[in-house]
Amino acid sequence: MQSIPTAIPFVDLTPQHQPIQAQIDRAIRTVMERGDYVLGQAVVEFEQAFAAACGASFGVGVACGTDAIALGLQACGIGNGDEVILPANTFVATLIGVLRTGAIPILVDCDPKTALLDLVAAENVITPRTRAIVPVHLYGQMVSPTLLRDLANTYGLLIFEDAAQAHLAQREGYKAGSVGMAAAFSFYPSKNLGALGDGGMVVTQDEAIATKLRSLRNYGAPRKYFHTDYGTNSRLDSMQAAVLGVKLPYLNEWNRDRRQIAEQYNALLKPLHSKGLLPIQNQSGKGHVYHLYVLRAFQNTLLGETPCQINRDALQAHLDTQGIQTGIHYPLPCHLQPAFKNLGYRVGDFPIAEALCQEIISLPMYPGLTEEHVIQVMGAIEEALATPSAIQLSA
Ligand SMILES: *Cc1c(COP(=O)(O)O)cnc(C)c1O
């Protein structure tokens, strides 16, 4: 039997949690002893600490990132009939969050180099009903804050950031969460800052928005049994807040680790650029927090790139046989999801987003991934490119 090389998972949270296990245990026990499980002290403390880390004045903890988008937009006054611009190339939760407010989502294509919302395309769809723009800081890189703010100022748009993949990311002197009116974060376990379950937060500079959110997440009641808003039950658990509070001080270090891993991938990938295999471009230097490390195996050479001899699916299948887990973020763009057929979009509406879906692959990325692992992953990719036809046939 052939020996199987060390399996490399796509994400492993053990290296992150193991060294701080005792601290986490203590934080959880403290909540149990106090008994303030819902909207307790740990939530208040973590809201303040996380907002401060993002350069924002207020933080309001909610049940998940999707709720942070939906309730956050609602607290900003977005609702029925408002047009809201967002990228087609994002996780579907961005679209769900917008739809839940009653607003009309207006999707736009992305920049082929960075896979981020294309601000020129965004400008082209602005109408008198456009109220807001939701930039998604995808893969850990922010949409340019200066260009975004120029556009928003010119047309009087509200900026609401989807920062679910960009905890502590920076660009042009701005931190993710401090660019617009408010921003949504997710603490899903595999995000750069993850809970031991679901969690989310909205951060904002505006006290009135924070106050509105505290009501919306708690049955629309600014005080007990008195309801001024059609709210819901969406709160960050005290247990999760306590765990997140323990993890937050390590976040910068973990992000640095991700960046270092990305640099190792980048260096080993350079010789393969001429073979049509390139990383999604980093235009924000050390401000990129690499939630994901995404490669592109060019097939649709709209801009004249060299086509890659191996297609993405075959490459992924080969890595899988080598015990290397990868991901696709995302395989089907929002506008082509069956659930949103009624929005009326069609194949061909967003050619860049559609091409990316066929060509991108996310490599293993997590704090604690070793350089040996990176070398092993890149070795397997080089092997696939050396004998592409054999691998393509067996895939
Ligand atoms: C994870 C994610 C969300 C949703 O967060 P949940 O906590 O899973 O609801 C929204 N937008 C983006 C870009 C995400 O990556």
Short mmCIF file of C-alpha atoms and ligand atoms in Angstrom, two decimals:
data_model
loop_
_atom_site.label_atom_id
_atom_site.label_comp_id
_atom_site.label_asym_id
_atom_site.label_seq_id
_atom_site.Cartn_x
_atom_site.Cartn_y
_atom_site.Cartn_z
CA MET A 1 0.00 0.00 0.00
CA GLN A 2 1.10 3.52 -0.80
CA SER A 3 1.85 5.64 2.24
CA ILE A 4 -0.49 8.57 2.68
CA PRO A 5 1.21 11.91 3.38
CA THR A 6 0.19 13.87 6.49
CA ALA A 7 -3.34 15.07 5.98
CA ILE A 8 -3.65 18.85 5.96
CA PRO A 9 -7.09 20.12 6.94
CA PHE A 10 -8.51 23.30 5.45
CA VAL A 11 -8.95 24.78 8.92
CA ASP A 12 -7.75 23.48 12.29
CA LEU A 13 -8.72 25.42 15.41
CA THR A 14 -6.67 23.25 17.80
CA PRO A 15 -3.40 25.23 17.55
CA GLN A 16 -5.40 28.35 18.38
CA HIS A 17 -7.38 26.95 21.32
CA GLN A 18 -4.96 24.57 23.00
CA PRO A 19 -2.55 27.18 24.44
CA ILE A 20 -5.41 29.20 25.96
CA GLN A 21 -7.63 26.31 27.08
CA ALA A 22 -7.22 27.10 30.79
CA GLN A 23 -8.18 30.75 30.21
CA ILE A 24 -11.25 29.70 28.24
CA ASP A 25 -12.28 27.23 30.94
CA ARG A 26 -11.99 29.94 33.58
CA ALA A 27 -14.01 32.45 31.53
CA ILE A 28 -16.82 29.94 31.00
CA ARG A 29 -16.85 29.00 34.70
CA THR A 30 -17.06 32.68 35.64
CA VAL A 31 -20.22 33.08 33.54
CA MET A 32 -21.70 29.95 35.13
CA GLU A 33 -20.97 31.19 38.62
CA ARG A 34 -22.40 34.61 37.86
CA GLY A 35 -25.42 33.13 36.11
CA ASP A 36 -25.94 36.11 33.79
CA TYR A 37 -26.26 33.96 30.67
CA VAL A 38 -28.17 36.45 28.53
CA LEU A 39 -26.85 39.99 27.98
CA GLY A 40 -24.57 39.59 30.97
CA GLN A 41 -21.38 41.32 32.01
CA ALA A 42 -19.24 39.34 29.57
CA VAL A 43 -21.31 40.68 26.65
CA VAL A 44 -20.96 44.31 27.76
CA GLU A 45 -17.21 43.91 28.28
CA PHE A 46 -16.62 42.20 24.96
CA GLU A 47 -18.78 44.71 23.07
CA GLN A 48 -16.63 47.54 24.40
CA ALA A 49 -13.34 45.73 23.80
CA PHE A 50 -14.17 44.67 20.24
CA ALA A 51 -15.57 48.06 19.19
CA ALA A 52 -12.42 49.74 20.52
CA ALA A 53 -10.22 47.27 18.61
CA CYS A 54 -12.08 48.22 15.40
CA GLY A 55 -11.76 51.93 16.03
CA ALA A 56 -15.52 52.23 16.59
CA SER A 57 -17.37 53.80 19.50
CA PHE A 58 -20.13 51.23 20.07
CA GLY A 59 -20.55 47.49 19.68
CA VAL A 60 -23.81 45.56 19.86
CA GLY A 61 -23.57 41.77 20.08
CA VAL A 62 -26.06 39.71 18.10
CA ALA A 63 -26.65 36.03 17.39
CA CYS A 64 -24.67 35.77 14.12
CA GLY A 65 -23.16 37.76 11.27
CA THR A 66 -26.28 37.43 9.12
CA ASP A 67 -28.35 39.09 11.85
CA ALA A 68 -25.65 41.74 12.23
CA ILE A 69 -26.20 42.68 8.57
CA ALA A 70 -30.00 42.54 8.66
CA LEU A 71 -30.50 44.29 12.01
CA GLY A 72 -27.60 46.67 11.41
CA LEU A 73 -29.07 47.91 8.12
CA GLN A 74 -32.48 48.17 9.75
CA ALA A 75 -31.03 50.25 12.59
CA CYS A 76 -29.49 52.54 9.95
CA GLY A 77 -32.99 53.14 8.62
CA ILE A 78 -32.76 50.92 5.53
CA GLY A 79 -36.02 49.22 4.59
CA ASN A 80 -38.85 48.81 2.09
CA GLY A 81 -38.19 50.22 -1.36
CA ASP A 82 -34.62 51.33 -0.69
CA GLU A 83 -32.05 50.14 -3.20
CA VAL A 84 -28.90 48.69 -1.65
CA ILE A 85 -25.78 47.93 -3.71
CA LEU A 86 -23.75 44.81 -2.90
CA PRO A 87 -21.31 42.53 -4.74
CA ALA A 88 -22.45 39.38 -6.58
CA ASN A 89 -19.23 37.74 -5.40
CA THR A 90 -19.87 37.25 -1.68
CA PHE A 91 -21.21 34.71 0.76
CA VAL A 92 -24.97 34.52 0.37
CA ALA A 93 -25.52 35.90 3.90
CA THR A 94 -24.77 39.43 2.64
CA LEU A 95 -27.70 39.17 0.23
CA ILE A 96 -29.96 37.52 2.81
CA GLY A 97 -29.21 40.32 5.27
CA VAL A 98 -30.16 42.99 2.73
CA LEU A 99 -33.33 41.15 1.66
CA ARG A 100 -34.50 40.76 5.26
CA THR A 101 -34.76 44.54 5.65
CA GLY A 102 -37.26 44.71 2.78
CA ALA A 103 -34.77 46.66 0.66
CA ILE A 104 -34.11 45.89 -3.02
CA PRO A 105 -30.67 44.34 -3.52
CA ILE A 106 -28.75 45.66 -6.54
CA LEU A 107 -25.87 43.33 -7.32
CA VAL A 108 -22.69 44.39 -9.09
CA ASP A 109 -19.67 42.59 -10.52
CA CYS A 110 -16.22 42.48 -8.96
CA ASP A 111 -12.72 43.58 -9.80
CA PRO A 112 -10.90 40.70 -11.56
CA LYS A 113 -7.65 41.32 -9.67
CA THR A 114 -8.95 41.49 -6.11
CA ALA A 115 -12.38 39.81 -6.42
CA LEU A 116 -13.75 42.78 -4.42
CA LEU A 117 -16.81 44.89 -5.24
CA ASP A 118 -16.13 46.91 -8.42
CA LEU A 119 -16.78 50.55 -7.45
CA VAL A 120 -17.08 51.69 -11.08
CA ALA A 121 -19.78 49.07 -11.66
CA ALA A 122 -21.42 50.28 -8.44
CA GLU A 123 -21.47 53.89 -9.65
CA ASN A 124 -23.19 52.76 -12.85
CA VAL A 125 -26.21 51.30 -11.05
CA ILE A 126 -26.92 54.24 -8.74
CA THR A 127 -30.47 55.62 -9.07
CA PRO A 128 -32.43 58.21 -7.05
CA ARG A 129 -33.65 55.28 -4.88
CA THR A 130 -30.16 54.05 -3.97
CA ARG A 131 -29.74 54.50 -0.23
CA ALA A 132 -26.80 52.34 0.77
CA ILE A 133 -23.77 50.40 -0.40
CA VAL A 134 -22.57 47.23 1.35
CA PRO A 135 -18.88 46.64 0.59
CA VAL A 136 -17.75 43.14 1.52
CA HIS A 137 -14.14 43.02 2.74
CA LEU A 138 -13.77 39.63 1.10
CA TYR A 139 -11.09 37.08 1.99
CA GLY A 140 -9.67 39.51 4.59
CA GLN A 141 -8.96 42.50 2.34
CA MET A 142 -10.84 45.78 2.61
CA VAL A 143 -12.53 47.53 -0.30
CA SER A 144 -10.63 50.83 -0.75
CA PRO A 145 -12.03 53.13 2.00
CA THR A 146 -11.05 56.36 0.22
CA LEU A 147 -12.68 55.41 -3.10
CA LEU A 148 -15.70 54.05 -1.24
CA ARG A 149 -16.14 57.24 0.77
CA ASP A 150 -15.67 59.41 -2.33
CA LEU A 151 -18.45 57.50 -4.07
CA ALA A 152 -20.72 57.57 -1.02
CA ASN A 153 -20.18 61.31 -0.51
CA THR A 154 -20.80 62.13 -4.16
CA TYR A 155 -24.14 60.33 -4.23
CA GLY A 156 -25.21 60.67 -0.58
CA LEU A 157 -25.06 56.92 0.11
CA LEU A 158 -24.78 55.25 3.47
CA ILE A 159 -21.88 52.79 3.79
CA PHE A 160 -22.56 49.58 5.73
CA GLU A 161 -19.53 47.27 5.79
CA ASP A 162 -19.76 43.49 5.73
CA ALA A 163 -16.58 42.85 7.69
CA ALA A 164 -17.35 39.20 8.50
CA GLN A 165 -14.04 38.11 6.94
CA ALA A 166 -11.93 41.09 7.96
CA HIS A 167 -11.49 41.39 11.75
CA LEU A 168 -8.79 44.05 12.32
CA ALA A 169 -8.03 44.41 8.60
CA GLN A 170 -6.66 47.83 7.58
CA ARG A 171 -6.32 49.89 4.43
CA GLU A 172 -5.39 53.51 3.73
CA GLY A 173 -5.36 54.29 7.45
CA TYR A 174 -8.84 52.87 8.09
CA LYS A 175 -9.73 49.79 10.10
CA ALA A 176 -12.49 47.45 8.96
CA GLY A 177 -15.59 48.62 10.80
CA SER A 178 -14.64 52.29 10.90
CA VAL A 179 -15.27 53.28 7.27
CA GLY A 180 -19.02 53.75 7.17
CA MET A 181 -22.10 54.31 9.28
CA ALA A 182 -21.89 50.82 10.77
CA ALA A 183 -20.33 47.41 10.10
CA ALA A 184 -21.24 43.77 10.62
CA PHE A 185 -18.91 41.10 11.99
CA SER A 186 -19.39 37.34 12.35
CA PHE A 187 -17.81 35.18 15.04
CA TYR A 188 -18.57 31.88 13.32
CA PRO A 189 -15.88 29.47 14.64
CA SER A 190 -13.60 29.55 11.59
CA LYS A 191 -13.60 33.35 11.14
CA ASN A 192 -10.42 35.20 12.13
CA LEU A 193 -12.03 35.74 15.53
CA GLY A 194 -14.36 32.84 16.20
CA ALA A 195 -16.63 31.77 19.05
CA LEU A 196 -17.35 28.18 20.08
CA GLY A 197 -20.58 28.44 18.13
CA ASP A 198 -22.41 31.29 16.41
CA GLY A 199 -22.08 34.96 17.22
CA GLY A 200 -21.99 38.37 15.58
CA MET A 201 -21.66 42.09 16.22
CA VAL A 202 -22.49 45.45 14.73
CA VAL A 203 -20.03 48.25 15.42
CA THR A 204 -20.83 51.91 14.82
CA GLN A 205 -19.76 55.45 15.69
CA ASP A 206 -23.37 56.50 16.10
CA GLU A 207 -24.99 56.22 19.51
CA ALA A 208 -28.54 56.40 18.16
CA ILE A 209 -27.88 53.41 15.87
CA ALA A 210 -26.40 51.44 18.77
CA THR A 211 -29.42 52.22 20.93
CA LYS A 212 -31.80 51.17 18.17
CA LEU A 213 -29.90 47.91 17.73
CA ARG A 214 -30.02 47.09 21.44
CA SER A 215 -33.78 47.35 21.14
CA LEU A 216 -34.05 45.41 17.83
CA ARG A 217 -32.01 42.45 19.10
CA ASN A 218 -34.11 42.24 22.26
CA TYR A 219 -37.74 41.97 20.99
CA GLY A 220 -37.79 45.65 20.07
CA ALA A 221 -37.95 46.60 23.73
CA PRO A 222 -35.82 49.55 24.91
CA ARG A 223 -36.92 48.55 28.42
CA LYS A 224 -38.54 45.38 29.68
CA TYR A 225 -42.11 44.72 28.43
CA PHE A 226 -42.28 48.02 26.53
CA HIS A 227 -41.93 47.53 22.76
CA THR A 228 -41.21 50.39 20.39
CA ASP A 229 -39.82 48.37 17.47
CA TYR A 230 -40.79 45.23 15.57
CA GLY A 231 -37.69 43.50 16.90
CA THR A 232 -36.50 39.95 17.29
CA ASN A 233 -34.48 37.76 19.63
CA SER A 234 -30.88 37.90 18.42
CA ARG A 235 -28.30 38.19 21.18
CA LEU A 236 -24.67 37.24 21.57
CA ASP A 237 -24.56 34.67 24.42
CA SER A 238 -22.62 35.60 27.54
CA MET A 239 -20.68 32.30 27.29
CA GLN A 240 -19.61 33.09 23.72
CA ALA A 241 -18.77 36.69 24.63
CA ALA A 242 -16.59 35.43 27.50
CA VAL A 243 -14.71 33.09 25.15
CA LEU A 244 -14.34 35.83 22.54
CA GLY A 245 -13.05 38.17 25.24
CA VAL A 246 -10.29 35.68 26.03
CA LYS A 247 -9.40 35.28 22.34
CA LEU A 248 -9.44 38.96 21.28
CA PRO A 249 -6.01 39.87 22.74
CA TYR A 250 -4.44 37.17 20.52
CA LEU A 251 -6.13 38.26 17.31
CA ASN A 252 -3.34 40.52 16.05
CA GLU A 253 -0.81 37.74 16.54
CA TRP A 254 -3.07 35.23 14.74
CA ASN A 255 -3.57 37.65 11.85
CA ARG A 256 0.21 38.13 11.63
CA ASP A 257 0.57 34.38 11.45
CA ARG A 258 -1.96 34.22 8.59
CA ARG A 259 -0.06 36.96 6.74
CA GLN A 260 3.21 35.09 7.12
CA ILE A 261 1.64 31.91 5.74
CA ALA A 262 0.27 33.91 2.81
CA GLU A 263 3.77 35.28 2.12
CA GLN A 264 5.16 31.73 2.11
CA TYR A 265 2.48 30.66 -0.37
CA ASN A 266 3.13 33.78 -2.48
CA ALA A 267 6.87 33.07 -2.71
CA LEU A 268 6.41 29.43 -3.77
CA LEU A 269 3.69 30.40 -6.21
CA LYS A 270 5.73 32.99 -8.14
CA PRO A 271 7.30 30.49 -10.57
CA LEU A 272 3.80 29.26 -11.45
CA HIS A 273 2.41 32.67 -12.48
CA SER A 274 3.58 32.11 -16.05
CA LYS A 275 1.54 28.89 -16.03
CA GLY A 276 -1.71 30.69 -15.35
CA LEU A 277 -1.85 30.15 -11.60
CA LEU A 278 -2.03 33.37 -9.59
CA PRO A 279 -3.16 34.47 -6.15
CA ILE A 280 -5.99 36.96 -5.76
CA GLN A 281 -4.10 40.27 -5.57
CA ASN A 282 -3.29 41.88 -2.25
CA GLN A 283 -3.60 45.65 -2.67
CA SER A 284 -3.50 46.42 1.04
CA GLY A 285 -0.08 45.14 2.11
CA LYS A 286 0.05 44.27 5.79
CA GLY A 287 -3.56 45.36 6.22
CA HIS A 288 -4.80 42.12 4.61
CA VAL A 289 -5.79 39.63 7.33
CA TYR A 290 -6.09 36.58 5.03
CA HIS A 291 -9.28 35.01 6.26
CA LEU A 292 -8.77 32.92 3.13
CA TYR A 293 -5.84 32.39 0.79
CA VAL A 294 -7.37 32.21 -2.67
CA LEU A 295 -5.69 31.18 -5.92
CA ARG A 296 -6.99 31.48 -9.44
CA ALA A 297 -6.35 28.87 -12.15
CA PHE A 298 -7.13 30.90 -15.27
CA GLN A 299 -9.47 29.29 -17.81
CA ASN A 300 -11.49 32.28 -19.02
CA THR A 301 -8.74 34.50 -20.26
CA LEU A 302 -10.83 37.64 -20.69
CA LEU A 303 -7.82 39.85 -20.03
CA GLY A 304 -5.29 37.85 -22.03
CA GLU A 305 -3.75 35.78 -19.23
CA THR A 306 -2.06 32.46 -19.93
CA PRO A 307 -4.62 29.71 -19.46
CA CYS A 308 -3.68 27.19 -16.79
CA GLN A 309 -3.02 23.67 -18.11
CA ILE A 310 -5.08 22.17 -15.34
CA ASN A 311 -8.58 23.24 -14.44
CA ARG A 312 -9.63 24.09 -10.91
CA ASP A 313 -11.74 20.97 -10.31
CA ALA A 314 -8.93 18.65 -11.38
CA LEU A 315 -6.46 20.58 -9.23
CA GLN A 316 -8.77 20.29 -6.23
CA ALA A 317 -9.30 16.57 -6.85
CA HIS A 318 -5.54 16.02 -7.04
CA LEU A 319 -4.93 17.87 -3.77
CA ASP A 320 -7.68 15.81 -2.19
CA THR A 321 -5.92 12.57 -3.16
CA GLN A 322 -2.83 13.98 -1.41
CA GLY A 323 -4.79 14.51 1.80
CA ILE A 324 -4.92 18.29 1.29
CA GLN A 325 -8.30 19.85 1.98
CA THR A 326 -9.24 22.96 0.01
CA GLY A 327 -12.36 25.11 -0.36
CA ILE A 328 -14.20 27.11 -3.04
CA HIS A 329 -15.37 30.56 -1.96
CA TYR A 330 -17.81 30.47 -3.65
CA PRO A 331 -18.82 27.86 -6.25
CA LEU A 332 -22.06 29.55 -7.39
CA PRO A 333 -22.51 33.33 -7.30
CA CYS A 334 -25.44 34.86 -5.39
CA HIS A 335 -27.31 35.93 -8.53
CA LEU A 336 -27.46 32.36 -9.86
CA GLN A 337 -28.66 30.72 -6.64
CA PRO A 338 -32.08 29.09 -7.12
CA ALA A 339 -33.40 30.80 -3.98
CA PHE A 340 -33.02 34.24 -5.54
CA LYS A 341 -34.32 33.49 -9.03
CA ASN A 342 -37.09 36.04 -8.51
CA LEU A 343 -34.50 38.85 -8.47
CA GLY A 344 -34.35 38.30 -12.24
CA TYR A 345 -30.61 37.91 -12.76
CA ARG A 346 -29.22 35.58 -15.45
CA VAL A 347 -26.04 33.81 -16.50
CA GLY A 348 -23.78 36.43 -18.07
CA ASP A 349 -24.92 39.32 -15.89
CA PHE A 350 -21.68 39.38 -13.87
CA PRO A 351 -18.97 37.78 -16.04
CA ILE A 352 -16.07 38.33 -13.63
CA ALA A 353 -17.89 36.84 -10.64
CA GLU A 354 -19.03 33.92 -12.80
CA ALA A 355 -15.52 33.27 -14.13
CA LEU A 356 -14.05 33.40 -10.62
CA CYS A 357 -16.50 30.75 -9.42
CA GLN A 358 -15.02 28.32 -11.98
CA GLU A 359 -11.40 29.23 -11.34
CA ILE A 360 -10.77 29.93 -7.66
CA ILE A 361 -9.52 27.58 -4.99
CA SER A 362 -8.82 28.37 -1.33
CA LEU A 363 -5.75 26.69 0.19
CA PRO A 364 -5.41 25.59 3.82
CA MET A 365 -5.08 28.70 6.00
CA TYR A 366 -5.15 28.98 9.77
CA PRO A 367 -2.87 30.22 12.54
CA GLY A 368 -0.59 27.30 13.35
CA LEU A 369 -0.31 25.97 9.79
CA THR A 370 3.42 25.24 9.51
CA GLU A 371 5.87 26.13 6.76
CA GLU A 372 6.30 22.37 6.16
CA HIS A 373 2.56 22.20 5.45
CA VAL A 374 2.79 25.11 3.04
CA ILE A 375 5.68 23.42 1.23
CA GLN A 376 3.71 20.17 1.06
CA VAL A 377 0.65 21.96 -0.40
CA MET A 378 2.72 23.80 -3.00
CA GLY A 379 4.62 20.58 -3.83
CA ALA A 380 1.32 18.90 -4.62
CA ILE A 381 0.27 21.84 -6.81
CA GLU A 382 3.57 21.75 -8.72
CA GLU A 383 3.11 18.03 -9.23
CA ALA A 384 -0.35 18.63 -10.68
CA LEU A 385 1.04 21.24 -13.08
CA ALA A 386 3.91 18.96 -14.15
CA THR A 387 1.55 16.25 -15.41
CA PRO A 388 -1.73 18.12 -15.96
CA SER A 389 -3.20 15.83 -18.58
CA ALA A 390 -2.77 12.65 -16.53
CA ILE A 391 -4.33 14.33 -13.49
CA GLN A 392 -7.12 15.92 -15.51
CA LEU A 393 -8.05 12.54 -16.98
CA SER A 394 -8.15 10.73 -13.65
CA ALA A 395 -10.12 13.55 -11.97
C1 LIG B 1 -19.64 34.41 7.52
C2 LIG B 1 -20.13 35.52 6.69
C3 LIG B 1 -21.38 36.11 6.94
C4 LIG B 1 -22.40 35.53 7.87
O1 LIG B 1 -22.02 35.33 9.16
P1 LIG B 1 -22.78 34.21 10.05
O2 LIG B 1 -22.24 34.46 11.41
O3 LIG B 1 -22.40 32.89 9.49
O4 LIG B 1 -24.24 34.48 9.96
C5 LIG B 1 -21.72 37.23 6.20
N1 LIG B 1 -20.93 37.72 5.25
C6 LIG B 1 -19.74 37.17 4.97
C7 LIG B 1 -18.88 37.80 3.91
C8 LIG B 1 -19.30 36.04 5.66
O5 LIG B 1 -18.12 35.49 5.35
#
